[in-house]
Coordinates of C-alpha atoms and ligand atoms in Angstrom, one line a residue:
X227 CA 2.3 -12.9 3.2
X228 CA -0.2 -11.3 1.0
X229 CA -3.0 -9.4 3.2
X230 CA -6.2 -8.3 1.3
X231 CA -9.4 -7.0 2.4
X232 CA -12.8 -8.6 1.1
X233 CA -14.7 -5.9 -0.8
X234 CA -13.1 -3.7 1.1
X235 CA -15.4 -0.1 1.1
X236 CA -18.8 -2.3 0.4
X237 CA -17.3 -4.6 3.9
X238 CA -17.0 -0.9 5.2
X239 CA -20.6 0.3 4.6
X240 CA -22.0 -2.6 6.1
X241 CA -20.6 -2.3 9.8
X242 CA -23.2 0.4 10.1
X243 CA -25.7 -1.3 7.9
X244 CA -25.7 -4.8 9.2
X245 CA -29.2 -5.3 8.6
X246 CA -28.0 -5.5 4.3
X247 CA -25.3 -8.3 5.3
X248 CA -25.8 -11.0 2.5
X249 CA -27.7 -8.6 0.6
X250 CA -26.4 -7.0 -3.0
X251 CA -24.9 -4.2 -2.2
X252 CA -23.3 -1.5 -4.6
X253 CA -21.0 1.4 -3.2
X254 CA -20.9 3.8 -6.0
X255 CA -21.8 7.6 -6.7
X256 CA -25.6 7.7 -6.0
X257 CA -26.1 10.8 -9.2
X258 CA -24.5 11.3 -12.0
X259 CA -23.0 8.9 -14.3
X260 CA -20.6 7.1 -11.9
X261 CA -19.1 3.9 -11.6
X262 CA -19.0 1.4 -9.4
X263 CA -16.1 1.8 -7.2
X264 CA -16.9 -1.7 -4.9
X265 CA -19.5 -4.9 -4.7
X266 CA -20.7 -7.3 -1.9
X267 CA -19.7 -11.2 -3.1
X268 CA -23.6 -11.4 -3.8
X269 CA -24.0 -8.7 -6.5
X270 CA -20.9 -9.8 -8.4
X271 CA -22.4 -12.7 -8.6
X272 CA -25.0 -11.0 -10.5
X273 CA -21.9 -9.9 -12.6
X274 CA -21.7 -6.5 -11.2
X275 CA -18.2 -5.1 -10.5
X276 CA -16.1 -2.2 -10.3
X277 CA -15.4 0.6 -13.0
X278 CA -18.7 -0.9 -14.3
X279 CA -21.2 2.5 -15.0
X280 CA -23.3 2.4 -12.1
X281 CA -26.4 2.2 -14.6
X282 CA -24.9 -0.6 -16.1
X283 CA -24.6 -2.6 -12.6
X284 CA -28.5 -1.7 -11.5
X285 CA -29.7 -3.2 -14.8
X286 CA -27.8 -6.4 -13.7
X287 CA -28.9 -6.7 -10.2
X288 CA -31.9 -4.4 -9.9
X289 CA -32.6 -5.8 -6.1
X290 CA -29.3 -4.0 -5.1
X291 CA -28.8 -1.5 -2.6
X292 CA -26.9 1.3 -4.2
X293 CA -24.1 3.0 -1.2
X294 CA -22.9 6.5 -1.9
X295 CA -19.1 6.2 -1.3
X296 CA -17.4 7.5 2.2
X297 CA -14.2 7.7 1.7
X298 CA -12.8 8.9 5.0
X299 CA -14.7 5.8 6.7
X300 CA -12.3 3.0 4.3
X301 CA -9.8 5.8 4.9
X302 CA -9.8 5.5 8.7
X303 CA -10.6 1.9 8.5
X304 CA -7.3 1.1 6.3
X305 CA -5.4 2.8 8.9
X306 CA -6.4 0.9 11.5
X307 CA -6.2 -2.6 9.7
X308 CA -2.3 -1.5 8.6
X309 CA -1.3 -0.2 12.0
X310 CA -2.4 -3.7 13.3
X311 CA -0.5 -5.2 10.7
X312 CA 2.8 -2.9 11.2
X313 CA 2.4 -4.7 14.8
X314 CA 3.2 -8.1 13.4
X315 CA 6.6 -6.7 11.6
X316 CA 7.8 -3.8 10.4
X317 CA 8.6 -5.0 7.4
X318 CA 5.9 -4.3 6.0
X319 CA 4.6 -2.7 2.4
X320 CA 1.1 -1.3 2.2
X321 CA 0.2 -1.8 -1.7
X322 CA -3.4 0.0 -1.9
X323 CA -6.0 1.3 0.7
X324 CA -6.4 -2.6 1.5
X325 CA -3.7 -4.8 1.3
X326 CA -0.3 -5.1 2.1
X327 CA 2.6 -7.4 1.8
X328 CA 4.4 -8.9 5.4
X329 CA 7.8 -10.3 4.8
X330 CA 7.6 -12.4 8.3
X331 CA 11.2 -13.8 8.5
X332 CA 12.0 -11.9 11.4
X333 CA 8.2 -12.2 12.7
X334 CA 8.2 -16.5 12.5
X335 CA 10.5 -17.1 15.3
X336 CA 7.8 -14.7 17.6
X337 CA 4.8 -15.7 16.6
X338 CA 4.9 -18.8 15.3
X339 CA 4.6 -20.9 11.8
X340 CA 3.0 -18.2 8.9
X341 CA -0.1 -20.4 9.5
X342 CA -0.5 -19.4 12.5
X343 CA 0.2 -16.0 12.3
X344 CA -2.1 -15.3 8.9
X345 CA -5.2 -17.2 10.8
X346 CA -4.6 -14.6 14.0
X347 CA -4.2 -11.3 11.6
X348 CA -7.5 -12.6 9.8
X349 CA -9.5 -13.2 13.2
X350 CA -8.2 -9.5 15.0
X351 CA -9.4 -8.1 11.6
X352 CA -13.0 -9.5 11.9
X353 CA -13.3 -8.9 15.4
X354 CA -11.7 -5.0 15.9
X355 CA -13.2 -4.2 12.7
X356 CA -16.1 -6.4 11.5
X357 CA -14.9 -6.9 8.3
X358 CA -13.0 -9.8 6.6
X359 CA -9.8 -10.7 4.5
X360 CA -8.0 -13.1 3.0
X361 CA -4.2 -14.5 3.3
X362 CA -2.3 -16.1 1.2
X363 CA 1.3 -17.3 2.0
X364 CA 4.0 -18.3 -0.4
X365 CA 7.9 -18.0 -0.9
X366 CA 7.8 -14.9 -3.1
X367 CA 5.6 -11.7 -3.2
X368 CA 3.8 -12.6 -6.6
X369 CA 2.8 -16.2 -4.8
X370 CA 1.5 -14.8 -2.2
X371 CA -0.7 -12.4 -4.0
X372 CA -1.4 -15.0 -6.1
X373 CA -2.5 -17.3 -2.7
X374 CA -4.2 -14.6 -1.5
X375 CA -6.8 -14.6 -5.0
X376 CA -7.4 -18.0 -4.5
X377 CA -8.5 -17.6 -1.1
X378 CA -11.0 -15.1 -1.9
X379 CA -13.1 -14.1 -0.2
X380 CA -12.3 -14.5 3.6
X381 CA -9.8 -17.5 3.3
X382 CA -5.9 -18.6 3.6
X383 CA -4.1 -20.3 1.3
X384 CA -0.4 -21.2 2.2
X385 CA 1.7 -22.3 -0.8
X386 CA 4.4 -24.4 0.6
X387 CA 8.0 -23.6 -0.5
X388 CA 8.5 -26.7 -2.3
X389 CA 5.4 -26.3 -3.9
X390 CA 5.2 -23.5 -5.5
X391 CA 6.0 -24.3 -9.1
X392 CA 3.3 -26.9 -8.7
X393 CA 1.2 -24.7 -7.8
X394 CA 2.1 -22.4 -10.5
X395 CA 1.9 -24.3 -13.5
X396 CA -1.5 -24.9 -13.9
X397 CA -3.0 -21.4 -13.4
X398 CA -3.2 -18.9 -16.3
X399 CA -0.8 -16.7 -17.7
X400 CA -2.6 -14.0 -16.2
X401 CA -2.5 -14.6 -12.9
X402 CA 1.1 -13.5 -13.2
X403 CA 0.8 -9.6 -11.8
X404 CA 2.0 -7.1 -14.4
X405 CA 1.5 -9.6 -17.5
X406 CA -1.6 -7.4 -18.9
X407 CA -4.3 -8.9 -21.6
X408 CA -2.3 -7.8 -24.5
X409 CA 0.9 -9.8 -23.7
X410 CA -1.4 -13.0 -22.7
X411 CA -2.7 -12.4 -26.0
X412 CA 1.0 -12.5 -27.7
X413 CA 2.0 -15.7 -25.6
X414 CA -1.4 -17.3 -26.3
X415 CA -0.2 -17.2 -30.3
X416 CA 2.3 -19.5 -29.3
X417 CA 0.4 -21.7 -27.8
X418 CA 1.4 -20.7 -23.8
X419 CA -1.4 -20.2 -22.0
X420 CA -0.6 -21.8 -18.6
X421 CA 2.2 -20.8 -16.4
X422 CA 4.1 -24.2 -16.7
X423 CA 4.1 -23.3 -20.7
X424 CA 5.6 -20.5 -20.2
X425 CA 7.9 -21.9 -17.7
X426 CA 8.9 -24.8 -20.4
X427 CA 9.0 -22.2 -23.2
X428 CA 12.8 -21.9 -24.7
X429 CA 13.5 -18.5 -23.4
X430 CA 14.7 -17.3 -26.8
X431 CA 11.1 -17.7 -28.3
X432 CA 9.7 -15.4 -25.8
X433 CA 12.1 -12.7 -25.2
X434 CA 11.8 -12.7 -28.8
X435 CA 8.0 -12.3 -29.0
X436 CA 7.6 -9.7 -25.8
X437 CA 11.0 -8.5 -25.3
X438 CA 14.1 -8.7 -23.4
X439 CA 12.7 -7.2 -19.7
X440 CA 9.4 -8.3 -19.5
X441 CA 10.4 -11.3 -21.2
X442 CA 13.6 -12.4 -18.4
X443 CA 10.7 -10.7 -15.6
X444 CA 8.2 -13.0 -16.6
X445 CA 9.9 -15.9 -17.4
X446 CA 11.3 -16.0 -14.1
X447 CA 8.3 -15.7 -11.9
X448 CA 6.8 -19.0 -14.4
X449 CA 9.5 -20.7 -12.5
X450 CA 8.7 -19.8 -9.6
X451 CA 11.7 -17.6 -9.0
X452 CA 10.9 -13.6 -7.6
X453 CA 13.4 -11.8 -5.1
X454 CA 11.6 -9.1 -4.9
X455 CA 11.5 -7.6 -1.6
X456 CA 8.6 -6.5 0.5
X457 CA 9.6 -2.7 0.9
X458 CA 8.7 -1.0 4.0
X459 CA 7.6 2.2 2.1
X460 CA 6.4 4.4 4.7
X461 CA 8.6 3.4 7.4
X462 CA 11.6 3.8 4.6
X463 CA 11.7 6.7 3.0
X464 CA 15.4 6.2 2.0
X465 CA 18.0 3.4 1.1
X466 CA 21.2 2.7 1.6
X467 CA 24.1 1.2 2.6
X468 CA 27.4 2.1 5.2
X469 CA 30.1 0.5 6.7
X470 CA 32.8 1.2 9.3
X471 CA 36.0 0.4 8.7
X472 CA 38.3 -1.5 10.9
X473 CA 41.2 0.9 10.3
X474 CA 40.6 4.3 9.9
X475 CA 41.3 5.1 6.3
X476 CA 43.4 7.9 4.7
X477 CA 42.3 10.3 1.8
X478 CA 42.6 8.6 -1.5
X479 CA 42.2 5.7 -3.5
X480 CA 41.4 2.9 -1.1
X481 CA 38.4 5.2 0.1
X482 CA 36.7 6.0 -3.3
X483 CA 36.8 2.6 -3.7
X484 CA 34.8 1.8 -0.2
X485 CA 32.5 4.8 -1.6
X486 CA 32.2 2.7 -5.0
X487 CA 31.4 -0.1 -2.9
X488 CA 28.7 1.1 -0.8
X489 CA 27.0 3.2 -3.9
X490 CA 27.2 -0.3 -5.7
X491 CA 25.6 -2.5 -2.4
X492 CA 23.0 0.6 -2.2
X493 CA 22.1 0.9 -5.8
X494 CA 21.4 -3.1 -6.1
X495 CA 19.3 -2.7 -2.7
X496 CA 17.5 -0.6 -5.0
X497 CA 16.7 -2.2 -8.4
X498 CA 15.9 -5.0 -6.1
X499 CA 13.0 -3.4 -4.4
X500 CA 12.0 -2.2 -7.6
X501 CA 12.8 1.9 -7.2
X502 CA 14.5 4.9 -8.7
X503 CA 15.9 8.0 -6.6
X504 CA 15.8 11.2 -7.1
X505 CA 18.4 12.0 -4.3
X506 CA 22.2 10.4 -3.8
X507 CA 23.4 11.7 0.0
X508 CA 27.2 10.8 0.8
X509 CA 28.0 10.4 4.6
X510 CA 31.6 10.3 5.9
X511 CA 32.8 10.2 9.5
X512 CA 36.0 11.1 10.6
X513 CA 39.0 9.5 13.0
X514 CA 37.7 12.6 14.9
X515 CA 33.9 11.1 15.2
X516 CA 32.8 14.3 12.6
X517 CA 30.1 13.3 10.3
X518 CA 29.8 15.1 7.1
X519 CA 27.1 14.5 5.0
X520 CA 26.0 16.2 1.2
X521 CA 23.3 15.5 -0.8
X522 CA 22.4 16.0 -4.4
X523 CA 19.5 15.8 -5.9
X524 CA 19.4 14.0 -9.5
X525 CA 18.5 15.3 -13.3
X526 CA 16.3 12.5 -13.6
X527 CA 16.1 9.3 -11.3
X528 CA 18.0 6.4 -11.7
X529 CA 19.0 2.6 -10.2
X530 CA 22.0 2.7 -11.8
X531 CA 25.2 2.1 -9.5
X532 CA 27.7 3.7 -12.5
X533 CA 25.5 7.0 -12.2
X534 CA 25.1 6.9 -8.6
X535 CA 28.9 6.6 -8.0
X536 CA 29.9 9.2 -10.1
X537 CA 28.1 11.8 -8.1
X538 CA 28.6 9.8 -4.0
X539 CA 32.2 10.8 -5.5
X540 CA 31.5 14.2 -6.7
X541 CA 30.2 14.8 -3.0
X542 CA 33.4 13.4 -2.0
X543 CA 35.6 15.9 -3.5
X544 CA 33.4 18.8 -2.6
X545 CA 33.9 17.8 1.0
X546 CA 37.6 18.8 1.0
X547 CA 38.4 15.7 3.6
X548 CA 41.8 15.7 2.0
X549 CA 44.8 15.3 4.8
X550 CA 42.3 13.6 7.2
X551 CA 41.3 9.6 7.9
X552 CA 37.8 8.2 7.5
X553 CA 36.4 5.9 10.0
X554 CA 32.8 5.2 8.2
X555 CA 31.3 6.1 4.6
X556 CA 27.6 5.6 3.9
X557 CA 25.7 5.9 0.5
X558 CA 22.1 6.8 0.7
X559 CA 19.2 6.9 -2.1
X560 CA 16.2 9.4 -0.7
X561 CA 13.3 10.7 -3.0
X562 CA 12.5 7.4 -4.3
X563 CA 9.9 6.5 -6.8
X564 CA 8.4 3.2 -7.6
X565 CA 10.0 1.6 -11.3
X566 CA 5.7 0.8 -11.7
X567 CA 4.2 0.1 -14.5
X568 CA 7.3 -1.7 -16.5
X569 CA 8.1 -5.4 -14.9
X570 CA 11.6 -4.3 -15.6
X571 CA 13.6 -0.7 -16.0
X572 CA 12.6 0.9 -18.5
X573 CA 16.1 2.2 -19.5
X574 CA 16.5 -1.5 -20.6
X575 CA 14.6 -1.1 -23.4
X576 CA 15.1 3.2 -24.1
X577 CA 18.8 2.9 -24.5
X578 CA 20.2 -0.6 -23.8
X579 CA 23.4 0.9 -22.8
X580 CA 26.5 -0.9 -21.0
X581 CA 25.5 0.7 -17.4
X582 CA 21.9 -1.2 -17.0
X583 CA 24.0 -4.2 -18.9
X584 CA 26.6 -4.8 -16.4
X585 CA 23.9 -4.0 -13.2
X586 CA 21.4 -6.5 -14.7
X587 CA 24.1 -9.4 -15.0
X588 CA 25.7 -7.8 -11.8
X589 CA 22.2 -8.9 -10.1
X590 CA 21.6 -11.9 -11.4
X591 CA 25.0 -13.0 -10.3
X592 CA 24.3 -12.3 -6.9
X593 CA 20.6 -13.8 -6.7
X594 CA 22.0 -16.8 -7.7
X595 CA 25.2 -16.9 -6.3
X596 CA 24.9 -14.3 -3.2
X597 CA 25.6 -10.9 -2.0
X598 CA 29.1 -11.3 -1.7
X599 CA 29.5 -13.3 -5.1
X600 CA 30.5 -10.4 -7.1
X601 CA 31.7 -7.1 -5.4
X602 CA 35.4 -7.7 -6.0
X603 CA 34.8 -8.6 -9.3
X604 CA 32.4 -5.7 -9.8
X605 CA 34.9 -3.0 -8.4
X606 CA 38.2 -4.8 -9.8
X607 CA 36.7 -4.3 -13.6
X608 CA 35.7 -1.1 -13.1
X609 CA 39.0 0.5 -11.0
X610 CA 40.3 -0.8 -14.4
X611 CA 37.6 0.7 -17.1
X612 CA 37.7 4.1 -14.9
X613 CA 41.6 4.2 -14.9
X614 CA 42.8 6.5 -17.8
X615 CA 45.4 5.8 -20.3
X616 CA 48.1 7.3 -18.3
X617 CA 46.8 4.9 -15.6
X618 CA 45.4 7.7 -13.4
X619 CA 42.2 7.4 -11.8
X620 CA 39.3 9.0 -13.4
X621 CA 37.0 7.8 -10.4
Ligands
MG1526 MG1 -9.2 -6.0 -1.7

């Protein structure tokens, strides 16, 4: 679910100014040479929207009332819309001061059918905060946010799951979220200008004309296919991944390969939400119920699982566990950083190197296949690559 407030700080300015409801209104910088920062539905009709120089917008719609800004009102206001929202699921990821994505998996068998649940969220809004929003539901974040566009302003629209490429195809390139006017203008040379041409385009042609990432990034959300995740990214700071083991396991081989593992599961839990870290933390607990942990912060941040292993086994050695049994190891990736801005790592495209190579077909393995599908493989062909030639273990 894709939650996003109407004219958000203009919607704002008129709970205390209801007398200008269905008037132009204008929220912008009252001296000076600002810009609009927000518009009621009735001035942009006039053409009037924001970044437009507030001189600019009064030309256009001279019967406007012009708002000076207040930010801690939207401020407040966003806290209490998001609050209400974090009561729906936790799983929840706050995208700007007014709108968030709900992943309601776990949220459906409480509250009933995403219907159901959007039409409630969009009523408590109006009536605890006298403003509105729109919903838009879909299998995938980018339909959602797509849905929720179309049911502007003060709407739902639910994209069924087995609709969605239907519902895709006609729109415009554009509507896809990180394809910018310069790439639509690319694409439009080759005669894609919907999102069912780019869906039917040979995939060849269009990594060729916009590159490898965005190209793969792109072409997948045309058909319909994004696993991106909602990230819950004030409720979780950190990612990771830990598992106890059945039998407690000695010093040695067999437990830098569960440490491999769990940087591997941890670092694909992170290209899939999209983020670098800055900070790899190794937890160990012993037959003896002692937890160790060590942290290191990074040179630079990273999804790779090659780079984060090396240094979850660094921490490892530094521990000086040897002689002793482990009974749980835990990988964790704090200090992380949106991968914004590129639809794909930008590594891809600095240094195409073997590492992002073998994560990238690692993933797509496992979003078609599973989670499961390809961690033996994974950690069989690189016990072998990271064996030296005497056959000794360089892990
Ligand atoms: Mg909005």
């Amino acid at each position: 679910m894709h939650v996003d407030m109407d004219a958000f700080y203009a919607s704002v300015e008129l709970v205390s100014r209801p007398r200008l409801r269905g008037r132009p209104v204008i929220v912008a910088p009252t001296h000076g040479r600002g810009v609009v920062v927000a518009a009621t539905y009735e001035a942009r009709a006039f053409g009037v929207h924001a970044a437009m120089p507030t001189a600019q917008a009064r030309r256009l719609c001279p019967s406007a009332v012009v708002i000076e800004p207040h930010r801690e009102a939207y401020a407040r206001v966003s806290a209490g819309v998001m609050a209400m929202l974090a009561d729906v699921t936790p799983v929840i990821e706050q995208v700007s001061i007014d709108e968030a994505f709900l992943d309601l998996t776990g949220a459906l068998a409480r509250l009933g059918p995403a219907r159901q649940i959007g039409e409630a969220i969009r009523q408590s809004v109006r009536e605890r905060f006298s403003i509105t929003c729109s919903v838009g539901l879909g299998r995938s974040k980018s339909v959602a946010k797509i849905a929720s566009e179309q049911a502007k302003p003060n709407g739902l629209v639910e994209v069924p799951d087995q609709d969605t490429v239907a519902f895709l195809r006609p729109l415009a390139v554009s509507a896809l979220s990180g394809l910018g006017p310069k790439t639509a203008a690319t694409l439009a040379e080759l005669g894609v200008v919907s999102i069912g041409d780019l869906a039917d385009s040979p995939d060849a042609a269009i990594i060729r004309a916009i590159g490898q990432a965005a190209g793969e990034h792109l072409l997948a959300l045309a058909r319909g296919q994004d696993e991106a995740p909602v990230v819950p990214d004030r409720a979780e700071k950190s990612i990771g991944a830990e598992e106890t083991f059945a039998a407690d396991l000695p010093w040695g081989e067999d437990l830098r390969r569960e440490i491999l593992r769990m940087a591997d599961k941890a670092a694909h839990r992170l290209r899939r939400a999209e983020m670098l870290c800055w900070t790899v933390s190794l937890k160990l607990r012993t037959a003896d119920f002692k937890t160790f942990t060590r942290t290191r912060r990074l040179a630079g941040p990273t999804d790779q699982t090659k780079a984060i292993n090396a240094v979850a086994q660094e921490l490892a050695g530094e521990l000086q566990l040897a002689g002793r049994r482990a009974r749980l190891v835990g990988v964790r990736l704090e200090g992380l950083v949106k991968r914004s801005g590129q639809p794909l790592q930008p590594t891809f495209d600095q240094a195409p190197g073997e590492d992002a190579g073998v994560d990238r077909v690692a993933d797509q393995v496992r979003r078609r296949f599973g989670d499961g599908s390809l961690t033996a493989g994974t950690l069989i062909s690189w016990r072998t690559r990271l064996r030296g030639p005497a056959g000794e273990s360089m892990l």
